[in-house]
Amino acid sequence: MRVNLAGWSSPGVIAALMQLTLLVLCSAQSNNSNTRFPDGFLFGAATAAYQIEGGWNEDGKGESIWDHTMHTQPNFTADGQNGDVACDSYHLYKEDVRLLKEMGVDFYRFSISWPRILPTGEANNINQAGIDYYNNLINELLDNGIQPMITIYHWDLPQWLQELGGWVNPIIADYFEDYARVVFENFGDRVKWWFTINEPTQIVRGYSEADADAPALNKSGVGNYLAGHNLLIAHARAYHLYDNEYRSIQKGKIGLVLESSWYEPLTNSSEDAEASERAMQFCLGLHAHPIFSTDGDYPPIVRELLDKKSEAEGRPRSRLPYFSKDMVEYIQGTADFFAINYYTSGLVTFGETESHTAWEMDSGVRTSSDPSWPSSGAPWLKVVPWGLRKLINWIHKNYNSPTIIITENGMADTGNLDDAGRVYYHTSHLAELLNAVYEDGCKVAGYCVWSLLDNFQWSAGYTQVFGVYQVNFTDPARTRTAKASAKAMADIIRTRELPTDLEK
Ligand code: NOJ
C-alpha cells in the first residue's frame, strides 16, 4: 500500500542544505508491515550540558544551581558524584560528533549552559569562551552533516539568578528573554531547531521536593506552581522574540520540550478512566494546555481542583496562579511543533498517593505499575512501549493533531556493552511510534534517543545509565565505546526500517 505523505516544510534554503526536508507522515492508512520510516523522518540523539560537559568552572563559566547544589550538598546524589567532569564533552565534543556520525543521526539535540555563556545569567557580561565552545560544536556538527537542535534551558540556571528567587520570581522571564536573544544572535544563523525549555514538570520539582532536583527547595504545592507559571511566560517571551525579530531572517522553528508518562486506567471502570484523564491533565496538560489547546490557559479540571483546595486550606488565593486574559492569548500557540519526552507508563486509580510530587498529591490519583511490565535500571522506569502509542494519540486528540517529535526516549541499565534490553526498548518503542503513524494517523516527525552517552543522571548520579555509547568514568580520557544499542540504532537509521524480529 502506498504511504501518503504530506509536506511539512522547513525553511527552504537551510532544509535543502541539510537535506532535511521535513515530511511528515499523516496517513491513517497502514503500510504492509508498518516497519518502514516515512521519508524525511528524523533520527537523533540527545544530551544536556550539565550531564555531559564537565568544565564546570573553566574559561569563565559561572556557577549553576547544579554546581551549587552538588558542592554544598555532596550527598544529594545516590553515589555522592557530581557533574564537575562528567563525560568531559567540554573538551571531547569532536569525539561526540564522531560518534553521532557513526550512528548516522540526522540531528543532535544538546543544551546550552546558561552560565557558560552568561556567568551570572545577565546579558551584560558575555563569556566569549562559552560562545566559542558552542560555535565550535555547531560548526563541527554541520561539517559532518548533522543538524544541531538546541535546548536553551535544560535545568542549569545561573546560581546568581537563583539567589534572586530563580523561577519563582516573575522577573526571570526578562532574564530568560535576554539570554535567548544572546543565543539567537550568536547561533541562530546556523541553528534551525530551538527548544526553549526542557520538561517544566521536572524543573518545578526543584521548588517542591528537597531531594528531587536543584535548587532543592521544599515548597511543595506552592513553589512548583509558581515556577511552572513563570516557565510558561518565559517560554512565550522567547518564542515571541524569535517570531518577531529572528524568524524571518533565520528561518528556524521553535517550541519547548514537555514530558509525560502515559497513565493507563487501573481497571476498565469509568472512575479509573476519569483518574487517567485527571492524571494526564495534571501531568502533561498543566503545561501543554496553555500553549496547545484551543482555549488556552490551564486545563479547567486543574484550575477547578486547585482553586477549591486552596480555598479549603484557608488561603487568600489559589496555589495555581492566574494568567491575565492577555497573557492567556500571548502564551497560546507558542510552539511550532509538539516535542515530548516519553520513558514509561503508570496505572492510575483515585486514592491516596505515596508520591511526594505535588501534582500527584493534588490530583488525587494513585499510580502503580503492572508487575508484568519489565523493569529497568531505574526504579521509576518500567518498559511499556505501547504507552508511547497511547500518549501520542492523546496529544493528537487533545491538541488538534500537531506535528509531534519524540525528543527523548530511553532506558536505564547498569552499563553493559551488550545491552540487549536497550535494543529491545528502542526498537519496541519505534514499532509503537510507527503504529501511531500508520494505524492511527498521528503525525510524528522524528525520534531522539536518550542518550548518546552514559552521563550524569541528576540525583541518581551515575547509578542509572542511559547511553548507547558507554563512557568509562574511571578513565581520565573518558573513553567512549559503542554498545549493541548504538549499532542497532545505526542499522535502523541507515536502512530506515525496523527489524521484524523484535525480541525481549
Ligand atoms: C529527562 C531529562 O530531560 C534528562 O535530563 C534525563 O536524564 C532523562 N529524562 C532520564 O531521566
Coordinates of C-alpha atoms and ligand atoms in Angstrom, one line a residue:
M1 CA 0.0 0.0 0.0
R2 CA 1.3 3.4 -0.9
V3 CA 2.1 5.6 2.0
N4 CA 0.5 9.0 1.9
L5 CA 3.0 11.8 2.8
A6 CA 2.0 15.3 3.5
G7 CA 4.6 18.1 3.4
W8 CA 5.7 20.0 6.5
S9 CA 8.3 22.2 5.1
S10 CA 11.3 23.5 7.0
P11 CA 12.9 26.8 5.8
G12 CA 13.8 26.3 2.2
V13 CA 17.4 27.2 2.0
I14 CA 18.7 25.5 5.1
A15 CA 16.5 22.5 4.7
A16 CA 17.9 21.9 1.2
L17 CA 21.4 22.5 2.6
M18 CA 20.9 20.0 5.3
Q19 CA 18.9 17.6 3.2
L20 CA 16.3 17.6 5.9
T21 CA 13.0 18.2 4.1
L22 CA 10.6 17.7 7.0
L23 CA 8.0 15.5 5.5
V24 CA 5.5 14.1 8.0
L25 CA 3.5 11.1 7.6
C26 CA -0.1 11.9 8.2
S27 CA -2.0 9.0 6.9
A28 CA -4.4 6.8 8.7
Q29 CA -3.7 4.1 6.2
S30 CA -1.5 1.2 7.1
N31 CA 1.5 0.2 5.0
N32 CA 2.1 -3.5 4.6
S33 CA 4.3 -4.1 7.6
N34 CA 4.5 -0.8 9.5
T35 CA 8.2 -1.2 9.7
R36 CA 9.5 1.4 7.3
F37 CA 10.0 5.0 8.4
P38 CA 8.4 7.7 6.3
D39 CA 10.7 9.8 4.0
G40 CA 12.1 12.7 5.9
F41 CA 11.6 11.1 9.3
L42 CA 14.4 12.5 11.6
F43 CA 16.5 10.4 13.9
G44 CA 18.7 11.9 16.6
A45 CA 20.4 11.5 19.9
A46 CA 20.2 13.8 22.9
T47 CA 22.3 15.1 25.8
A48 CA 22.2 18.1 28.2
A49 CA 25.0 20.4 29.2
Y50 CA 25.3 19.7 32.9
Q51 CA 25.0 15.9 32.3
I52 CA 28.0 15.7 29.9
E53 CA 30.1 18.8 29.6
G54 CA 32.2 19.0 32.8
G55 CA 34.5 22.0 32.8
W56 CA 32.2 23.4 35.4
N57 CA 34.4 26.4 36.2
E58 CA 36.6 26.6 33.2
D59 CA 37.3 29.6 30.9
G60 CA 35.0 32.0 32.8
K61 CA 31.9 29.8 33.2
G62 CA 29.7 30.9 36.1
E63 CA 28.2 28.6 38.8
S64 CA 24.9 26.9 38.0
I65 CA 22.3 25.7 40.5
W66 CA 23.5 22.2 39.9
D67 CA 27.1 23.2 40.6
H68 CA 26.0 24.9 43.7
T69 CA 23.8 22.1 45.0
M70 CA 26.4 19.5 44.2
H71 CA 29.1 21.4 46.1
T72 CA 27.1 22.3 49.1
Q73 CA 25.2 19.0 49.4
P74 CA 27.6 16.3 48.3
N75 CA 25.3 13.6 49.4
F76 CA 22.4 14.9 47.2
T77 CA 23.2 12.2 44.6
A78 CA 22.9 8.5 45.1
D79 CA 26.6 7.9 44.7
G80 CA 27.9 11.2 46.0
Q81 CA 29.2 12.1 42.5
N82 CA 28.6 15.3 40.5
G83 CA 28.9 16.7 37.0
D84 CA 32.2 18.6 37.6
V85 CA 33.9 16.5 34.9
A86 CA 31.0 14.2 33.7
C87 CA 31.8 13.0 30.1
D88 CA 34.2 15.9 29.7
S89 CA 32.4 16.9 26.5
Y90 CA 33.7 20.4 27.0
H91 CA 37.0 19.0 25.7
L92 CA 35.8 15.9 23.8
Y93 CA 33.0 17.4 21.7
K94 CA 34.7 16.4 18.5
E95 CA 34.7 12.8 19.7
D96 CA 30.9 13.1 20.4
V97 CA 30.3 14.3 16.9
R98 CA 32.3 11.4 15.6
L99 CA 30.0 9.0 17.4
L100 CA 26.9 10.8 16.2
K101 CA 28.2 10.5 12.7
E102 CA 29.0 6.8 13.2
M103 CA 25.3 6.3 14.3
G104 CA 24.2 8.2 11.2
V105 CA 21.8 10.5 13.0
D106 CA 20.1 13.4 11.3
F107 CA 20.3 15.7 14.3
Y108 CA 22.0 16.1 17.7
R109 CA 19.9 17.6 20.5
F110 CA 22.1 19.3 23.1
S111 CA 21.7 22.1 25.5
I112 CA 23.5 25.3 26.2
S113 CA 24.7 26.0 29.7
W114 CA 23.3 29.5 30.5
P115 CA 26.1 30.3 33.0
R116 CA 28.8 29.1 30.5
I117 CA 27.8 32.0 28.2
L118 CA 26.4 34.4 30.8
P119 CA 28.2 33.7 34.0
T120 CA 25.7 35.5 36.3
G121 CA 22.8 35.0 33.9
E122 CA 22.7 38.7 33.0
A123 CA 23.4 39.6 29.4
N124 CA 25.7 42.5 30.3
N125 CA 28.6 40.1 30.7
I126 CA 29.0 37.6 27.8
N127 CA 31.7 34.9 28.2
Q128 CA 33.3 34.7 24.8
A129 CA 34.9 31.3 25.6
G130 CA 31.5 29.9 26.2
I131 CA 30.2 31.3 22.9
D132 CA 33.3 29.8 21.1
Y133 CA 32.6 26.4 22.6
Y134 CA 29.1 26.2 21.2
N135 CA 30.2 27.7 17.9
N136 CA 32.8 25.0 17.6
L137 CA 30.3 22.3 18.4
I138 CA 27.7 23.6 16.0
N139 CA 30.2 24.0 13.2
E140 CA 31.6 20.5 13.8
L141 CA 28.1 19.1 13.6
L142 CA 27.3 21.0 10.4
D143 CA 30.6 19.9 8.8
N144 CA 29.5 16.4 9.5
G145 CA 26.1 16.8 8.0
I146 CA 24.3 16.7 11.4
Q147 CA 21.6 19.3 12.3
P148 CA 22.0 21.0 15.7
M149 CA 18.8 21.1 17.8
I150 CA 19.3 23.3 20.8
T151 CA 17.6 23.2 24.1
I152 CA 18.1 26.7 25.6
Y153 CA 17.4 25.7 29.2
H154 CA 18.0 22.2 30.5
W155 CA 18.0 22.8 34.2
D156 CA 21.3 24.6 34.9
L157 CA 20.1 28.0 36.0
P158 CA 22.9 30.5 36.9
Q159 CA 23.1 30.4 40.7
W160 CA 23.2 34.2 40.7
L161 CA 19.6 34.3 39.4
Q162 CA 18.6 31.6 41.8
E163 CA 19.6 33.9 44.6
L164 CA 17.1 36.3 43.3
G165 CA 14.4 33.6 43.5
G166 CA 15.1 31.7 40.3
W167 CA 12.0 30.5 38.5
V168 CA 9.6 31.7 41.3
N169 CA 10.5 35.3 40.7
P170 CA 8.4 36.7 37.7
I171 CA 11.4 38.8 36.7
I172 CA 13.1 35.6 35.5
A173 CA 11.1 36.0 32.2
D174 CA 13.1 39.2 31.5
Y175 CA 16.4 37.5 32.1
F176 CA 15.3 34.5 30.1
E177 CA 14.4 36.6 27.1
D178 CA 17.7 38.4 27.3
Y179 CA 19.5 35.1 27.4
A180 CA 17.5 33.8 24.4
R181 CA 18.5 36.9 22.5
V182 CA 22.2 36.2 23.0
V183 CA 21.6 32.7 21.9
F184 CA 19.7 33.6 18.7
E185 CA 22.2 36.4 17.9
N186 CA 25.2 34.1 18.2
F187 CA 24.0 30.8 16.9
G188 CA 20.7 31.4 15.0
D189 CA 22.4 31.8 11.6
R190 CA 23.1 28.0 11.7
V191 CA 20.6 26.5 14.2
K192 CA 17.1 25.9 12.8
W193 CA 15.5 24.0 15.7
W194 CA 15.1 25.6 19.1
F195 CA 13.6 24.2 22.3
T196 CA 13.2 26.9 24.9
I197 CA 12.9 24.8 28.0
N198 CA 13.2 21.1 28.8
E199 CA 10.5 19.4 30.9
P200 CA 8.8 22.1 33.1
T201 CA 7.2 19.2 35.0
Q202 CA 10.7 18.2 36.3
I203 CA 12.1 21.7 36.7
V204 CA 9.2 22.6 39.1
R205 CA 10.1 19.6 41.3
G206 CA 13.2 21.6 42.3
Y207 CA 10.9 24.1 44.0
S208 CA 8.7 21.5 45.8
E209 CA 10.8 18.5 46.7
A210 CA 14.1 18.9 48.6
D211 CA 15.6 15.7 47.2
A212 CA 14.5 15.8 43.6
D213 CA 16.3 18.5 41.6
A214 CA 18.3 21.7 42.1
P215 CA 17.7 24.2 43.7
A216 CA 16.3 21.5 46.1
L217 CA 13.6 23.7 47.8
N218 CA 10.9 22.1 49.8
K219 CA 7.9 24.3 49.0
S220 CA 5.5 21.6 47.9
G221 CA 2.2 22.6 46.3
V222 CA 3.2 26.3 46.0
G223 CA 6.8 26.6 44.7
N224 CA 6.1 24.2 41.8
Y225 CA 3.0 26.1 40.5
L226 CA 4.7 29.4 40.8
A227 CA 7.8 28.2 39.0
G228 CA 5.7 26.5 36.3
H229 CA 3.7 29.7 35.7
N230 CA 6.9 31.7 35.2
L231 CA 8.4 29.0 33.0
L232 CA 5.4 29.2 30.7
I233 CA 5.7 33.0 30.5
A234 CA 9.4 32.9 30.0
H235 CA 9.0 30.3 27.2
A236 CA 6.4 32.5 25.5
R237 CA 8.7 35.5 25.7
A238 CA 11.5 33.6 24.0
Y239 CA 9.0 32.3 21.4
H240 CA 7.7 35.8 20.5
L241 CA 11.2 37.2 20.5
Y242 CA 12.2 34.7 17.9
D243 CA 9.0 35.1 16.0
N244 CA 9.1 38.9 15.9
E245 CA 12.8 39.5 15.4
Y246 CA 14.6 36.4 14.1
R247 CA 12.3 34.0 12.3
S248 CA 12.1 35.9 9.1
I249 CA 15.9 36.1 8.8
Q250 CA 17.0 32.9 10.5
K251 CA 14.1 30.7 9.3
G252 CA 14.0 28.2 12.1
K253 CA 11.4 26.5 14.3
I254 CA 10.9 26.9 18.0
G255 CA 8.9 25.2 20.7
L256 CA 9.5 23.6 24.1
V257 CA 10.0 20.1 25.3
L258 CA 7.3 18.6 27.5
E259 CA 7.4 15.3 29.3
S260 CA 4.8 12.8 30.3
S261 CA 4.2 9.2 31.2
W262 CA 1.1 7.5 29.8
Y263 CA -1.4 7.0 32.6
E264 CA -3.5 3.9 31.9
P265 CA -6.7 3.3 33.9
L266 CA -6.1 0.5 36.5
T267 CA -9.4 -1.2 35.6
N268 CA -12.0 -0.6 32.9
S269 CA -14.3 1.2 35.4
S270 CA -15.4 4.7 34.5
E271 CA -13.8 6.1 37.7
D272 CA -10.4 4.8 36.6
A273 CA -11.0 6.3 33.1
E274 CA -11.6 9.6 34.9
A275 CA -8.5 9.1 37.0
S276 CA -6.4 8.5 33.9
E277 CA -7.7 11.7 32.3
R278 CA -7.1 13.6 35.5
A279 CA -3.5 12.4 35.7
M280 CA -2.9 13.3 32.1
Q281 CA -4.2 16.8 32.6
F282 CA -2.2 17.4 35.8
C283 CA 1.0 16.0 34.4
L284 CA 1.0 16.9 30.7
G285 CA -2.0 19.3 30.4
L286 CA -0.7 21.6 33.1
H287 CA 2.0 22.9 30.8
A288 CA 0.6 21.8 27.4
H289 CA -2.9 23.2 27.6
P290 CA -1.9 26.9 27.9
I291 CA 0.2 26.5 24.7
F292 CA -1.6 23.9 22.5
S293 CA -5.3 23.9 23.4
T294 CA -7.9 25.8 21.5
D295 CA -9.0 27.7 24.7
G296 CA -5.6 28.3 26.2
D297 CA -4.9 28.7 29.9
Y298 CA -4.6 25.9 32.4
P299 CA -6.8 22.8 32.0
P300 CA -10.2 23.5 33.5
I301 CA -10.1 20.4 35.8
V302 CA -6.7 21.5 37.2
R303 CA -7.9 25.1 37.8
E304 CA -11.1 23.9 39.5
L305 CA -9.5 21.5 41.8
L306 CA -6.6 23.7 42.9
D307 CA -8.9 26.7 43.5
K308 CA -11.2 24.5 45.6
K309 CA -8.3 23.0 47.6
S310 CA -6.6 26.4 48.1
E311 CA -9.9 27.8 49.5
A312 CA -10.4 24.8 51.7
E313 CA -6.9 25.3 53.0
G314 CA -7.9 28.9 54.1
R315 CA -5.6 30.5 51.5
P316 CA -6.5 34.0 50.3
R317 CA -5.6 32.9 46.7
S318 CA -5.2 29.8 44.6
R319 CA -1.9 28.0 44.7
L320 CA -2.2 27.9 41.0
P321 CA -1.6 31.5 39.8
Y322 CA -3.9 33.1 37.3
F323 CA -2.8 34.4 33.9
S324 CA -4.4 37.7 32.7
K325 CA -6.6 37.4 29.6
D326 CA -3.8 39.0 27.6
M327 CA -1.3 36.6 28.9
V328 CA -3.5 33.6 28.0
E329 CA -3.5 34.8 24.4
Y330 CA 0.2 35.6 24.5
I331 CA 1.1 32.1 25.5
Q332 CA -1.4 30.3 23.2
G333 CA 0.2 28.9 20.1
T334 CA 3.8 29.5 21.1
A335 CA 5.2 26.3 19.6
D336 CA 5.8 25.2 16.0
F337 CA 5.6 21.5 17.0
F338 CA 4.8 19.3 19.9
A339 CA 8.0 18.0 21.4
I340 CA 7.6 15.3 24.0
N341 CA 9.8 13.0 26.1
Y342 CA 8.5 9.6 27.0
Y343 CA 10.0 7.0 29.2
T344 CA 7.4 4.9 30.9
S345 CA 3.7 4.4 31.9
G346 CA 1.7 4.1 35.1
L347 CA -1.6 2.5 36.1
V348 CA -3.9 5.0 37.8
T349 CA -6.9 5.0 40.1
F350 CA -8.3 7.5 42.6
G351 CA -6.8 7.3 46.0
E352 CA -4.1 8.4 48.4
T353 CA -0.7 8.5 46.8
E354 CA 2.7 7.8 48.3
S355 CA 4.3 10.1 45.9
H356 CA 5.7 13.4 47.1
T357 CA 5.4 15.1 43.7
A358 CA 2.9 17.9 44.1
W359 CA 0.8 17.4 41.1
E360 CA 0.3 13.7 42.0
M361 CA -0.8 14.7 45.5
D362 CA -3.1 17.4 44.3
S363 CA -4.7 15.4 41.5
G364 CA -5.9 12.7 44.0
V365 CA -4.8 9.9 41.8
R366 CA -2.7 6.9 42.9
T367 CA -0.1 5.5 40.5
S368 CA 1.2 2.0 40.4
S369 CA 2.7 -0.3 37.8
D370 CA 1.8 -3.7 36.5
P371 CA 4.1 -6.4 37.9
S372 CA 4.3 -7.9 34.4
W373 CA 6.0 -4.8 33.0
P374 CA 9.7 -5.4 32.5
S375 CA 11.8 -3.3 34.9
S376 CA 15.0 -1.4 34.1
G377 CA 18.0 0.0 35.9
A378 CA 15.8 2.9 37.3
P379 CA 13.1 2.1 39.7
W380 CA 10.7 4.6 38.1
L381 CA 11.2 3.2 34.6
K382 CA 9.2 0.2 33.6
V383 CA 9.3 -0.8 30.0
V384 CA 5.9 0.0 28.4
P385 CA 6.3 0.6 24.7
W386 CA 2.5 0.7 24.0
G387 CA 2.3 3.6 26.4
L388 CA 4.1 5.7 23.8
R389 CA 1.4 5.0 21.2
K390 CA -1.3 5.9 23.6
L391 CA 0.5 9.1 24.6
I392 CA 1.0 10.2 21.0
N393 CA -2.7 9.5 20.4
W394 CA -3.8 11.5 23.5
I395 CA -1.7 14.5 22.2
H396 CA -3.1 14.1 18.7
K397 CA -6.7 14.1 20.0
N398 CA -6.4 16.8 22.6
Y399 CA -4.3 19.3 20.7
N400 CA -5.7 19.3 17.2
S401 CA -3.3 16.8 15.5
P402 CA 0.0 18.7 16.0
T403 CA 3.3 17.6 14.4
I404 CA 4.9 15.6 17.2
I405 CA 8.6 14.9 17.7
I406 CA 9.8 12.4 20.3
T407 CA 12.7 14.4 21.8
E408 CA 13.7 11.8 24.4
N409 CA 13.1 8.1 24.8
G410 CA 15.5 5.7 26.5
M411 CA 16.2 3.1 29.2
A412 CA 18.4 2.8 32.2
D413 CA 20.5 -0.3 32.9
T414 CA 23.8 -0.9 34.7
G415 CA 26.0 -0.1 31.7
N416 CA 26.9 -3.4 29.8
L417 CA 28.1 -3.1 26.3
D418 CA 25.9 -6.0 25.3
D419 CA 22.7 -4.1 26.2
A420 CA 20.0 -6.3 24.6
G421 CA 17.4 -4.7 26.9
R422 CA 18.1 -1.3 25.5
V423 CA 18.0 -2.6 21.9
Y424 CA 14.5 -4.1 22.7
Y425 CA 13.5 -0.8 24.4
H426 CA 14.2 1.4 21.4
T427 CA 13.0 -1.0 18.7
S428 CA 9.7 -1.8 20.5
H429 CA 9.1 1.9 21.1
L430 CA 9.8 2.7 17.5
A431 CA 7.4 0.0 16.5
E432 CA 4.7 1.6 18.6
L433 CA 5.5 5.0 17.1
L434 CA 5.0 3.6 13.6
N435 CA 1.7 2.1 14.7
A436 CA 0.6 5.6 15.9
V437 CA 1.6 6.9 12.5
Y438 CA 0.3 4.2 10.2
E439 CA -2.6 2.8 12.2
D440 CA -3.8 5.9 14.0
G441 CA -3.0 8.7 11.6
C442 CA -0.8 10.7 14.1
K443 CA 1.9 13.0 12.7
V444 CA 5.3 12.1 14.1
A445 CA 8.3 13.9 12.6
G446 CA 11.2 12.3 14.5
Y447 CA 12.6 10.3 17.3
C448 CA 15.5 11.1 19.6
V449 CA 17.4 8.6 21.7
W450 CA 18.2 9.5 25.2
S451 CA 21.1 9.4 25.5
L452 CA 24.1 9.5 23.2
L453 CA 26.4 8.9 26.2
D454 CA 26.3 7.4 29.6
N455 CA 26.1 10.5 31.7
F456 CA 25.3 12.2 35.0
Q457 CA 21.7 11.2 35.8
W458 CA 20.9 14.1 38.2
S459 CA 20.0 12.9 41.7
A460 CA 20.8 9.3 40.7
G461 CA 24.4 10.4 40.0
Y462 CA 26.0 7.8 37.7
T463 CA 23.9 4.9 39.1
Q464 CA 21.3 4.9 36.3
V465 CA 22.9 4.5 32.9
F466 CA 21.2 5.6 29.7
G467 CA 23.8 5.9 26.9
V468 CA 24.0 4.0 23.7
Y469 CA 27.7 4.7 24.0
Q470 CA 29.5 3.7 27.2
V471 CA 31.7 6.2 28.9
N472 CA 34.5 5.0 31.1
F473 CA 34.2 7.4 34.1
T474 CA 37.3 5.9 35.9
D475 CA 39.5 6.7 32.9
P476 CA 40.7 10.3 32.8
A477 CA 40.3 10.2 29.0
R478 CA 36.6 9.3 29.4
T479 CA 36.9 6.7 26.6
R480 CA 33.6 6.1 24.7
T481 CA 32.7 2.7 23.4
A482 CA 29.7 1.7 21.2
K483 CA 27.1 -0.6 22.9
A484 CA 25.0 -3.1 20.9
S485 CA 22.2 -0.4 21.0
A486 CA 24.4 2.1 19.2
K487 CA 24.9 -0.4 16.4
A488 CA 21.2 -1.4 16.3
M489 CA 20.2 2.3 16.1
A490 CA 22.8 2.8 13.3
D491 CA 21.2 -0.1 11.3
I492 CA 17.7 1.3 11.8
I493 CA 18.8 4.8 10.8
R494 CA 20.8 3.5 7.7
T495 CA 18.0 1.3 6.4
R496 CA 15.1 3.5 7.6
E497 CA 13.5 0.2 8.6
L498 CA 12.8 -1.6 11.8
P499 CA 14.0 -5.2 12.2
T500 CA 11.0 -7.5 12.1
D501 CA 12.3 -10.0 14.7
L502 CA 11.8 -7.8 17.9
E503 CA 12.8 -9.9 20.9
K504 CA 12.5 -9.1 24.6
Ligands
NOJ1 C1 14.6 13.6 31.1 C2 15.7 14.7 31.1 O1 15.4 15.6 30.1 C3 17.1 14.1 31.1 O2 17.9 15.1 31.5 C4 17.1 12.9 31.9 O3 18.4 12.4 32.1 C5 16.2 11.8 31.4 N1 14.9 12.3 31.4 C6 16.3 10.5 32.1 O4 15.7 10.7 33.4

